[in-house]
GROMACS .gro file of C-alpha atoms in nm:
model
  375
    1UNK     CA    1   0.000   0.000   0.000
    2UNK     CA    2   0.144   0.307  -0.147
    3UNK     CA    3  -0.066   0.576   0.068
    4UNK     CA    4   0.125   0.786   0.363
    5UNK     CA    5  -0.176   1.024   0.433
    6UNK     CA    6  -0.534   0.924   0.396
    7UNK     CA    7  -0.820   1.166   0.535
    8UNK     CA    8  -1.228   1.088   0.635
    9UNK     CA    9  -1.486   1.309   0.606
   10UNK     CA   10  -1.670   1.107   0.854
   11UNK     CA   11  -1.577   0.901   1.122
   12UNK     CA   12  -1.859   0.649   1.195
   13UNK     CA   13  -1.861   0.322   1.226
   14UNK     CA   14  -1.771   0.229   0.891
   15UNK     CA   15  -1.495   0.534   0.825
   16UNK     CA   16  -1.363   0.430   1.208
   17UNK     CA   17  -1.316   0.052   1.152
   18UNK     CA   18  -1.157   0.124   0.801
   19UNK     CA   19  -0.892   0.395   0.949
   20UNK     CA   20  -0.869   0.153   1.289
   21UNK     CA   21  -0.736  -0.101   1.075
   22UNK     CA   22  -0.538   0.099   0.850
   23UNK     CA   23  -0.355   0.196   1.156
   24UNK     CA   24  -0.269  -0.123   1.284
   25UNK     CA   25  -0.183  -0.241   0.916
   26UNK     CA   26   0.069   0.082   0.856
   27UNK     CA   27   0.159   0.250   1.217
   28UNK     CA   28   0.352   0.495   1.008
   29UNK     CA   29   0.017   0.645   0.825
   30UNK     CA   30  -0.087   0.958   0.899
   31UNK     CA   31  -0.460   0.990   0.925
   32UNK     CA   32  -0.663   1.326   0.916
   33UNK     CA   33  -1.060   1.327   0.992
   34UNK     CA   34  -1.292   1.561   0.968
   35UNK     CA   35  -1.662   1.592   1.162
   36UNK     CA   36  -1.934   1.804   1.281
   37UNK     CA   37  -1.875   1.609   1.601
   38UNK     CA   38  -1.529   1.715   1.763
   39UNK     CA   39  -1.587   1.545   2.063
   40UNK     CA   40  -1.580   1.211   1.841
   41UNK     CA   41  -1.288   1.296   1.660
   42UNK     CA   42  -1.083   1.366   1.990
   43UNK     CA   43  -1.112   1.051   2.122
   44UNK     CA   44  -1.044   0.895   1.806
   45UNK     CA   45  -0.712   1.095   1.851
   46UNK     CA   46  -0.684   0.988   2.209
   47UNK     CA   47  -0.688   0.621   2.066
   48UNK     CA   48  -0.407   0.689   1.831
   49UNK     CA   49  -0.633   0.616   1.543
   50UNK     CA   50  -0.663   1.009   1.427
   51UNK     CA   51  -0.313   1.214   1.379
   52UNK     CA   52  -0.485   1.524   1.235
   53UNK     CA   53  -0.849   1.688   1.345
   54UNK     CA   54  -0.965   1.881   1.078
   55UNK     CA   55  -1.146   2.195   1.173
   56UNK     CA   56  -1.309   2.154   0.783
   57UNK     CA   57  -1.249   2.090   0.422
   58UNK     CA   58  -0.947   2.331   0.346
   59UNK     CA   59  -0.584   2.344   0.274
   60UNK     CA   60  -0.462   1.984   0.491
   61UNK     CA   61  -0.663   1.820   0.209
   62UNK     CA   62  -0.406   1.944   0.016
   63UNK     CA   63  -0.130   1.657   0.195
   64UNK     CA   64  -0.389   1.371   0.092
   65UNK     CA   65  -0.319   1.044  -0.121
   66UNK     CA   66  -0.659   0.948  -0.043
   67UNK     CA   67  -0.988   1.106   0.095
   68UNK     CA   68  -1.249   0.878   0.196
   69UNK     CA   69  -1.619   1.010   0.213
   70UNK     CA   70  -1.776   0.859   0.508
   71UNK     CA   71  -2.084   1.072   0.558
   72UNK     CA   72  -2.425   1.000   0.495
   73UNK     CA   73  -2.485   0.926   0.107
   74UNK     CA   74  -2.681   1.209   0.094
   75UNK     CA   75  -2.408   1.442   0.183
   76UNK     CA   76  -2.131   1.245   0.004
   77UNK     CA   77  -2.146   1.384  -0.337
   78UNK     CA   78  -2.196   1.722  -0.156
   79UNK     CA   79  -1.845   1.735  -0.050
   80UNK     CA   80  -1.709   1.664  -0.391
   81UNK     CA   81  -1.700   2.022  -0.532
   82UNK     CA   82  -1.496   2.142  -0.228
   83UNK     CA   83  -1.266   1.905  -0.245
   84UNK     CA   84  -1.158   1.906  -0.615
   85UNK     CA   85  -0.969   2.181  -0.640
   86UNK     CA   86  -0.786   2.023  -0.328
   87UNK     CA   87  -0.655   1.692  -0.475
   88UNK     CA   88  -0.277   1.686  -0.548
   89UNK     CA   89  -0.121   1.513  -0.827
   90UNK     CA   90  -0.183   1.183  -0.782
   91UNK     CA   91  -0.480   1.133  -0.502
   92UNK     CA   92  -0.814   1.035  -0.557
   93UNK     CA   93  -1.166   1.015  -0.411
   94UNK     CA   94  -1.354   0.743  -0.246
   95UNK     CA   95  -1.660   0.686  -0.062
   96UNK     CA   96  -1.845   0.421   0.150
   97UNK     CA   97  -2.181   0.452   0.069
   98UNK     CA   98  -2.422   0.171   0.031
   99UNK     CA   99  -2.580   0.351  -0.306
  100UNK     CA  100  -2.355   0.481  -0.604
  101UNK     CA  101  -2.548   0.575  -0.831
  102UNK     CA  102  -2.654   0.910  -0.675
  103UNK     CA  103  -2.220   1.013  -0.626
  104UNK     CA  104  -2.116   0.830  -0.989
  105UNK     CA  105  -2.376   1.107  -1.151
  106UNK     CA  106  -2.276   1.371  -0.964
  107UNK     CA  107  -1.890   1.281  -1.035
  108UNK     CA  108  -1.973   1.304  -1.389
  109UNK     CA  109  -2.141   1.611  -1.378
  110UNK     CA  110  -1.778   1.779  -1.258
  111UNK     CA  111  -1.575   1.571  -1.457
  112UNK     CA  112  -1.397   1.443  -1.185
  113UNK     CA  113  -1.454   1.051  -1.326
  114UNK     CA  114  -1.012   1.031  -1.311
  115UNK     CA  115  -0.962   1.117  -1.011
  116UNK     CA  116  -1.287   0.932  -0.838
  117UNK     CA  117  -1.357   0.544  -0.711
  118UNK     CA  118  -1.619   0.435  -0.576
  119UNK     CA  119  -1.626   0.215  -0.266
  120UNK     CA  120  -1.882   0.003  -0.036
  121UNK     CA  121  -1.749  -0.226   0.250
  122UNK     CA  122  -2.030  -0.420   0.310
  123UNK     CA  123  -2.079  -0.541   0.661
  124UNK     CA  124  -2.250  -0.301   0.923
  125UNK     CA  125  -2.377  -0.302   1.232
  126UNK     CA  126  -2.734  -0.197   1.423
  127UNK     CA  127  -2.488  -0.009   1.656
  128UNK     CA  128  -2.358   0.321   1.443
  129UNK     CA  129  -2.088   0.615   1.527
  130UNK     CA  130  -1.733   0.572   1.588
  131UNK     CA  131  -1.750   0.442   1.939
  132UNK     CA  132  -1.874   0.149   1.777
  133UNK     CA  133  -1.605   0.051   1.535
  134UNK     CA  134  -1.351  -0.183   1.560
  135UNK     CA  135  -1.010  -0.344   1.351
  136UNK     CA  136  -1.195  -0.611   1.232
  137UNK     CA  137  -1.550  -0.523   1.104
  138UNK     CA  138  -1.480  -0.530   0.743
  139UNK     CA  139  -1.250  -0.864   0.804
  140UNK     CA  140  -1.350  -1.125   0.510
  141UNK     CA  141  -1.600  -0.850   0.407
  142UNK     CA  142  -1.648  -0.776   0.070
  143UNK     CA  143  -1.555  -0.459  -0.047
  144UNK     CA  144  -1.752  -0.355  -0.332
  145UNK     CA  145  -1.529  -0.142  -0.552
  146UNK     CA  146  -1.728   0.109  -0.841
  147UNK     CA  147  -1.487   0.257  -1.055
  148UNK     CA  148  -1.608   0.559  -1.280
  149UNK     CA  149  -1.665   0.495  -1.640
  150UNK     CA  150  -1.593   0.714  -1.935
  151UNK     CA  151  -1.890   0.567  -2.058
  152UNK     CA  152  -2.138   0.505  -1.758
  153UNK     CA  153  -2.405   0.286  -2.010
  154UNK     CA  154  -2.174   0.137  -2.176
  155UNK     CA  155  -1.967  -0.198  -2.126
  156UNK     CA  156  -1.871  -0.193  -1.762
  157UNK     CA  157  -1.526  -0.387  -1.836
  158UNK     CA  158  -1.197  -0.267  -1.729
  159UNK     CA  159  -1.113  -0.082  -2.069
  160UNK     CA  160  -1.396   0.118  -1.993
  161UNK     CA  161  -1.298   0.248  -1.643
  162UNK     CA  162  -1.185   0.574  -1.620
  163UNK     CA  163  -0.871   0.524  -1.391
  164UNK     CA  164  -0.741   0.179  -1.322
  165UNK     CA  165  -0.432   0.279  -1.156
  166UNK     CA  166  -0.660   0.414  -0.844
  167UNK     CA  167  -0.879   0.125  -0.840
  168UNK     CA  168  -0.629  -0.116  -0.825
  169UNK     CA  169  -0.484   0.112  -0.506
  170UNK     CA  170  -0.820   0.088  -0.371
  171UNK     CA  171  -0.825  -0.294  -0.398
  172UNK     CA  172  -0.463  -0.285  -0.222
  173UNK     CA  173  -0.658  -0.056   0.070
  174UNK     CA  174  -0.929  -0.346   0.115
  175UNK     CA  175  -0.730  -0.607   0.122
  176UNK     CA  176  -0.488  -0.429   0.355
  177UNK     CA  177  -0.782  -0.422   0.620
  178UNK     CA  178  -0.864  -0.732   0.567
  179UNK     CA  179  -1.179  -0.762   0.291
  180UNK     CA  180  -1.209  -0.894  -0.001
  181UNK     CA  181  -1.246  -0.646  -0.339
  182UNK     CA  182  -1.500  -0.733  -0.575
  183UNK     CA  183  -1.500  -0.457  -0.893
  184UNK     CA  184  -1.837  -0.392  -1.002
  185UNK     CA  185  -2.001  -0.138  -1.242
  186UNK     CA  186  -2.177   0.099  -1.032
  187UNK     CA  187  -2.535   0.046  -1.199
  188UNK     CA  188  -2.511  -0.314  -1.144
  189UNK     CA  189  -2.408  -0.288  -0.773
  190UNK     CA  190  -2.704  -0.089  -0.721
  191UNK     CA  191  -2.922  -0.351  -0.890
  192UNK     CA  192  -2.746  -0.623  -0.658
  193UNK     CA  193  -2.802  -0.461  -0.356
  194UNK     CA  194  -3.147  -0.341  -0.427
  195UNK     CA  195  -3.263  -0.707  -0.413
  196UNK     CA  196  -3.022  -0.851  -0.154
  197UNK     CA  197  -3.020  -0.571   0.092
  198UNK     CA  198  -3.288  -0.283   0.049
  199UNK     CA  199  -3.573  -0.500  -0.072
  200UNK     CA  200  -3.559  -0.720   0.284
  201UNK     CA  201  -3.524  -0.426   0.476
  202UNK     CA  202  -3.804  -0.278   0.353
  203UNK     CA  203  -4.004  -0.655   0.384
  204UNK     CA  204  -3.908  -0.650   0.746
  205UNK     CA  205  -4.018  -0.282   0.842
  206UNK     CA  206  -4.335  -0.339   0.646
  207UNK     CA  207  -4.402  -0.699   0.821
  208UNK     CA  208  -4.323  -0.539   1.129
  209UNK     CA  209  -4.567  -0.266   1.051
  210UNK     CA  210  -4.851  -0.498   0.937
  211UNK     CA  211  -4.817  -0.726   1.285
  212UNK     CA  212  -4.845  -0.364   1.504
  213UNK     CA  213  -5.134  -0.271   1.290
  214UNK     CA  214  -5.307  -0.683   1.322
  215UNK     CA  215  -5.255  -0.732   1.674
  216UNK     CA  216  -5.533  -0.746   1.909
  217UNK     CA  217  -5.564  -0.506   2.224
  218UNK     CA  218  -5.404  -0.738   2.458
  219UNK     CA  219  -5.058  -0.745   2.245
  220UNK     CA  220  -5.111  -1.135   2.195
  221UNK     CA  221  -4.871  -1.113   1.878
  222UNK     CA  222  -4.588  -0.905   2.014
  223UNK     CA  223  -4.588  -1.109   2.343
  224UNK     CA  224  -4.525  -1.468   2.105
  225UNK     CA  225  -4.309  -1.271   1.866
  226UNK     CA  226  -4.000  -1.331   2.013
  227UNK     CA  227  -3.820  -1.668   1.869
  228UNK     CA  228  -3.861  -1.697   1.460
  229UNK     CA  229  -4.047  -1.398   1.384
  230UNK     CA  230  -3.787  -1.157   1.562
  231UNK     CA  231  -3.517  -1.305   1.421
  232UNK     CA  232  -3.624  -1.256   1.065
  233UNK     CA  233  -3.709  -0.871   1.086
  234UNK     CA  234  -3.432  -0.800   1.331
  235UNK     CA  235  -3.282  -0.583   1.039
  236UNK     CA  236  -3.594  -0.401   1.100
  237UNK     CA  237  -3.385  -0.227   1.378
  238UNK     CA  238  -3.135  -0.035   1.170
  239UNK     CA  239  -3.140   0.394   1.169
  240UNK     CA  240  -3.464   0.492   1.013
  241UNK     CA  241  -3.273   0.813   0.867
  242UNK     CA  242  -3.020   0.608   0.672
  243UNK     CA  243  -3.296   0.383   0.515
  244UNK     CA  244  -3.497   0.686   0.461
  245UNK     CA  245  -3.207   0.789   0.206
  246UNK     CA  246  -3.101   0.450   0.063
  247UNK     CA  247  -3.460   0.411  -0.061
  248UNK     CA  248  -3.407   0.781  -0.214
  249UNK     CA  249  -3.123   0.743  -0.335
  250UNK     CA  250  -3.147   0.371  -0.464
  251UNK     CA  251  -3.503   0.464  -0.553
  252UNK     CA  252  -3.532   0.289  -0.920
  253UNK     CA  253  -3.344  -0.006  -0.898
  254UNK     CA  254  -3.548  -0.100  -0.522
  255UNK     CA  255  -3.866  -0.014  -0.718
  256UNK     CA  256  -3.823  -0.249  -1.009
  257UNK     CA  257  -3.748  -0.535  -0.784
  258UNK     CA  258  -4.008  -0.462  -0.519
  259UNK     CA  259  -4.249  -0.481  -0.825
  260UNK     CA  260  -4.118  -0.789  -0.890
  261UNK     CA  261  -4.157  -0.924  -0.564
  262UNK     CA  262  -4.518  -0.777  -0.534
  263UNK     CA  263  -4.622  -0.997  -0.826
  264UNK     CA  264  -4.458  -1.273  -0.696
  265UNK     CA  265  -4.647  -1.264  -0.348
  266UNK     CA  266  -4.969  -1.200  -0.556
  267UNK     CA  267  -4.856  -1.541  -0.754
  268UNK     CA  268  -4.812  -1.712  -0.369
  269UNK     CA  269  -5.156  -1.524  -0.253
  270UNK     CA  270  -5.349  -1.723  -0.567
  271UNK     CA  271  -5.155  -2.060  -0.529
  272UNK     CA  272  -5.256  -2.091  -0.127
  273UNK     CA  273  -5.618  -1.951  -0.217
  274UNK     CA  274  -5.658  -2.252  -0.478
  275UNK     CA  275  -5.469  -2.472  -0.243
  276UNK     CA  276  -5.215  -2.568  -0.474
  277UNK     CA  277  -4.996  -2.854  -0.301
  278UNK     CA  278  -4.759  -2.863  -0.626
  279UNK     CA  279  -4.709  -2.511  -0.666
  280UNK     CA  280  -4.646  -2.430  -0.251
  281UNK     CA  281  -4.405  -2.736  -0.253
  282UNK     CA  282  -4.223  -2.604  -0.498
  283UNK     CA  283  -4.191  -2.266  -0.353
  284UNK     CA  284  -4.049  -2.415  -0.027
  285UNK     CA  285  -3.841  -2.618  -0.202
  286UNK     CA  286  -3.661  -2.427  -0.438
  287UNK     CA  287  -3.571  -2.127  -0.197
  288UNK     CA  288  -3.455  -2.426   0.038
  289UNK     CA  289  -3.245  -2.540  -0.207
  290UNK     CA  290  -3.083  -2.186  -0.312
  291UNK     CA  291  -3.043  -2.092   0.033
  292UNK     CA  292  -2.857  -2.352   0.147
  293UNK     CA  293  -2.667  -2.332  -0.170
  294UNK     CA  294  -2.534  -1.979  -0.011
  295UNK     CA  295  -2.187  -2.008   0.136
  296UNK     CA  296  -2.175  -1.829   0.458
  297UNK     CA  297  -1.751  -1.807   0.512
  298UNK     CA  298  -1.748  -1.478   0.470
  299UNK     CA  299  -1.943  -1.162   0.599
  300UNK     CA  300  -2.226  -1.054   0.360
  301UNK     CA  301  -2.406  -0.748   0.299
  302UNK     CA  302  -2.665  -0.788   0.636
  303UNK     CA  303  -2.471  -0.844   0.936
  304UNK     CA  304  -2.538  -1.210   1.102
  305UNK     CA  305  -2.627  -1.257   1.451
  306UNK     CA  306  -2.374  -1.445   1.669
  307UNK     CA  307  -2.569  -1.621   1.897
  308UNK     CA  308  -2.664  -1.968   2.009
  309UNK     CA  309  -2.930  -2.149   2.216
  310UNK     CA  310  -2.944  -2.348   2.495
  311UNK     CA  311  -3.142  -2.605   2.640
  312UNK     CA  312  -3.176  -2.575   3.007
  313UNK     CA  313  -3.420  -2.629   3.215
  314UNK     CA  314  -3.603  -2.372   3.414
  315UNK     CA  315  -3.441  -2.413   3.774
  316UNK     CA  316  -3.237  -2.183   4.011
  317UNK     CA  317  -2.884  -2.092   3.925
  318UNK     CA  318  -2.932  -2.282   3.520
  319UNK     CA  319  -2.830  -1.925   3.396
  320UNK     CA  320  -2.557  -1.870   3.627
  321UNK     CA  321  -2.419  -2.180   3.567
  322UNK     CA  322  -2.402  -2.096   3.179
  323UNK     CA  323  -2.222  -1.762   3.267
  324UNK     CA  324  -2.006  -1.907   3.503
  325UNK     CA  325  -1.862  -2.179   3.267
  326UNK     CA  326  -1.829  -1.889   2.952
  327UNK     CA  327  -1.664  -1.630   3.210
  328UNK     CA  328  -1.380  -1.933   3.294
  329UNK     CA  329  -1.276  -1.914   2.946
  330UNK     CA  330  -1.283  -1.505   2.921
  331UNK     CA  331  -1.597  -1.542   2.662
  332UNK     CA  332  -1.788  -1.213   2.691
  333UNK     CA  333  -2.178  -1.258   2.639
  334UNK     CA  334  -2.346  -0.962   2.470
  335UNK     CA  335  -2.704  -1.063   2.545
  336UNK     CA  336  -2.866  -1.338   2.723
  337UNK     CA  337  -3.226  -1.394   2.786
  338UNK     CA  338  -3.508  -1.673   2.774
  339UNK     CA  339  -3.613  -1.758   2.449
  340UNK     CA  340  -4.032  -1.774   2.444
  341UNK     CA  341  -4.133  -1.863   2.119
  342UNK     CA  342  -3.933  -2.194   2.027
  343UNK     CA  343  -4.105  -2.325   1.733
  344UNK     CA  344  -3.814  -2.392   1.532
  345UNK     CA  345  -3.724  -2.633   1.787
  346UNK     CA  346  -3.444  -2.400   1.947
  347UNK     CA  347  -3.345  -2.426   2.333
  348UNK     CA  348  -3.501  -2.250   2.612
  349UNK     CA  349  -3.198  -2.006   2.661
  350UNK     CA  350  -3.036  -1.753   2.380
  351UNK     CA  351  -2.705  -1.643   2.409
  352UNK     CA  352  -2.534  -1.337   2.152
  353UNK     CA  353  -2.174  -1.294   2.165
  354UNK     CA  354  -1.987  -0.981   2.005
  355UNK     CA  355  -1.782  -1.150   1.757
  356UNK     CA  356  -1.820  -1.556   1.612
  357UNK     CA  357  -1.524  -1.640   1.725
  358UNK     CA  358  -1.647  -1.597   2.091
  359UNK     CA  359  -1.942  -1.774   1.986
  360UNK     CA  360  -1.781  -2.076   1.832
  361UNK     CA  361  -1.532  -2.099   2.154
  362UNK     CA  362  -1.869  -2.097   2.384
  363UNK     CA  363  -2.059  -2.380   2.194
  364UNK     CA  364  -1.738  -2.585   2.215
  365UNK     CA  365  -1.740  -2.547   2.587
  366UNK     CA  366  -2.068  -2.590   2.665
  367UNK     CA  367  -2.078  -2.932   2.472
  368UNK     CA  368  -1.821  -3.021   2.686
  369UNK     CA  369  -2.079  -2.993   3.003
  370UNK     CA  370  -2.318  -3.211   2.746
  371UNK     CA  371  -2.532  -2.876   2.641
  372UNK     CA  372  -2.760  -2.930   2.390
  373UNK     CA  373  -2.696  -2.622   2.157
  374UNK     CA  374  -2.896  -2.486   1.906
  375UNK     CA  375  -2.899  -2.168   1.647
   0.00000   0.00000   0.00000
């Protein structure tokens, strides 16, 4: 990795893990930030992970090989005008946002396609903000790199792209932290991420929405929700202001597919209402068969949940027990609670770690006690 001075406009959760690990990577690297929030960007200097506070976008910009745009994706492209005139010879633009089309367009509209790559690291987190990053977030990640194009309908291969020099330093800056670069043309990552991302995020919230609105008086769903139902819409969770502007931003790509998906549920609707046994099998069946076809090595696009269940039964000190055998082995527990709704035949107690490898090292010690675990 060829950069000596990399600077975020931003320094969430995403922009924080990135320059956390860039640190550790190259100890040498001098890191500027910039952010509304000082108080953020001081501690981020107390941990040695920020050499430089910006006080805005201005002259320091100036000792850049790389400026990452870590903001919101509606402010993004916003900075992009400032910090032209800024770039040396040499450095170049990036961003982490989730959409591209929205930045691509507006990097065409200033000509900047040379000296711009685009950039989305795609693992996450319900928690946001820097106090919640960490070296390893985007580890075995993919890291969805969206080079400009001189010709943004044209054919997306490499000829095409409008500087291939600073996308293949951008694939040396994942891989440095640990991901795993993927180059994409930016019209087809939106299309990708539309359906694997922003369309179940938007089934969740509405599912979620539709169970508030159906439940009786008492609250007899939400009181059995817990178990299956919360597990699928847990996603349901994330910063309503973020999905607010993915779904803007991302807005004709999520509303071919959620077309598509509305015709396919009114396809399911007329199948159950005629009782079709061939036609439901076959729906089970084949997303059975594709979803189990889906390797799950490495970190995808929605963040998994590390946690595990037990089956105990319902006496004094079961719990403790459980928290005294993981605390032995210095395995912190993020959550633990009694599971109510067990219908997928799970165990009475669920347990969520912080990272898998805590998890993995917990089921391997329980089992030694003769736990029955579950996921």
């Amino acid at each position: 990795m060829k950069e000596k001075t990399i600077a975020f406009i931003g320094l969430g959760l995403i922009g924080g893990s990135i320059a956390r690990r860039l640190k550790q990577h190259t100890p040498e690297i001098t890191i500027m930030a910039y952010m509304r929030t000082q108080e953020k960007l001081r501690q981020a200097k107390a941990d040695g992970v920020v050499d430089v506070i910006l006080e805005g976008i201005g002259e320091e910009l100036r000792k850049c090989d790389v400026i990452f745009l870590c903001t919101p994706v509606e402010y993004n492209a916003q900075y992009l005008a400032q910090i032209r005139p800024l770039l040396k010879e040499g450095a170049f633009v990036t961003d982490v946002g989730s959409t591209k089309t929205n930045i691509h367009q507006e990097v065409i509209r200033l000509g900047m396609e040379e000296v711009f790559v685009g950039g989305h690291p795609m693992a996450g987190s319900e928690k946001t903000g820097y106090e919640n990053s960490n070296d390893h977030l985007l580890e075995n990640a993919y890291y969805i790199i969206t080079p400009a194009l001189h010709n943004p309908s044209g054919n997306p291969s490499p000829s095409f792209f409008a500087n291939q020099d600073y996308s293949r330093r951008l694939v040396e800056i994942a891989r440095a932290i640990g991901a795993i670069p993927m180059v994409l043309d930016y019209e087809e990552h939106d299309k990708v991420v539309a359906a694997i991302s922003h369309l179940p995020h938007i089934v969740a919230s509405s599912l979620v929405n539709l169970v508030r609105a159906s439940d009786s008086p008492q609250g007899i769903m939400k009181q059995v929700a817990a178990g299956g139902f919360k597990d699928i819409t847990r996603i349901a969770s994330a910063s309503p202001e973020m999905w607010e502007q993915i779904c803007i931003t991302n807005r004709n790509p999520i509303a071919q597919i959620l077309e598509e998906y509305i015709a396919s549920l009114e396809e399911i609707l007329t199948q159950i209402k005629a009782a079709s046994h061939p036609a439901l099998h076959q729906l089970f069946e084949t997303s059975r068969e594709y979803r189990n076809s889906i390797a799950d090595r490495e970190k995808g696009i929605l963040a998994s949940e590390n946690s595990i269940t037990v089956d105990i039964v319902d006496e004094p000190g079961s719990i403790s027990t459980i928290s005294v055998i993981l605390a032995a082995k210095g395995i912190s527990i993020k959550n633990i609670g009694i599971n109510h709704n067990r219908e997928r035949g799970e165990g009475a107690l669920r347990i969520i770690f912080y990272e898998k490898e805590a998890m993995e090292k917990a089921k391997k010690q329980l089992k030694k006690y003769h736990y029955e675990i579950g996921t």
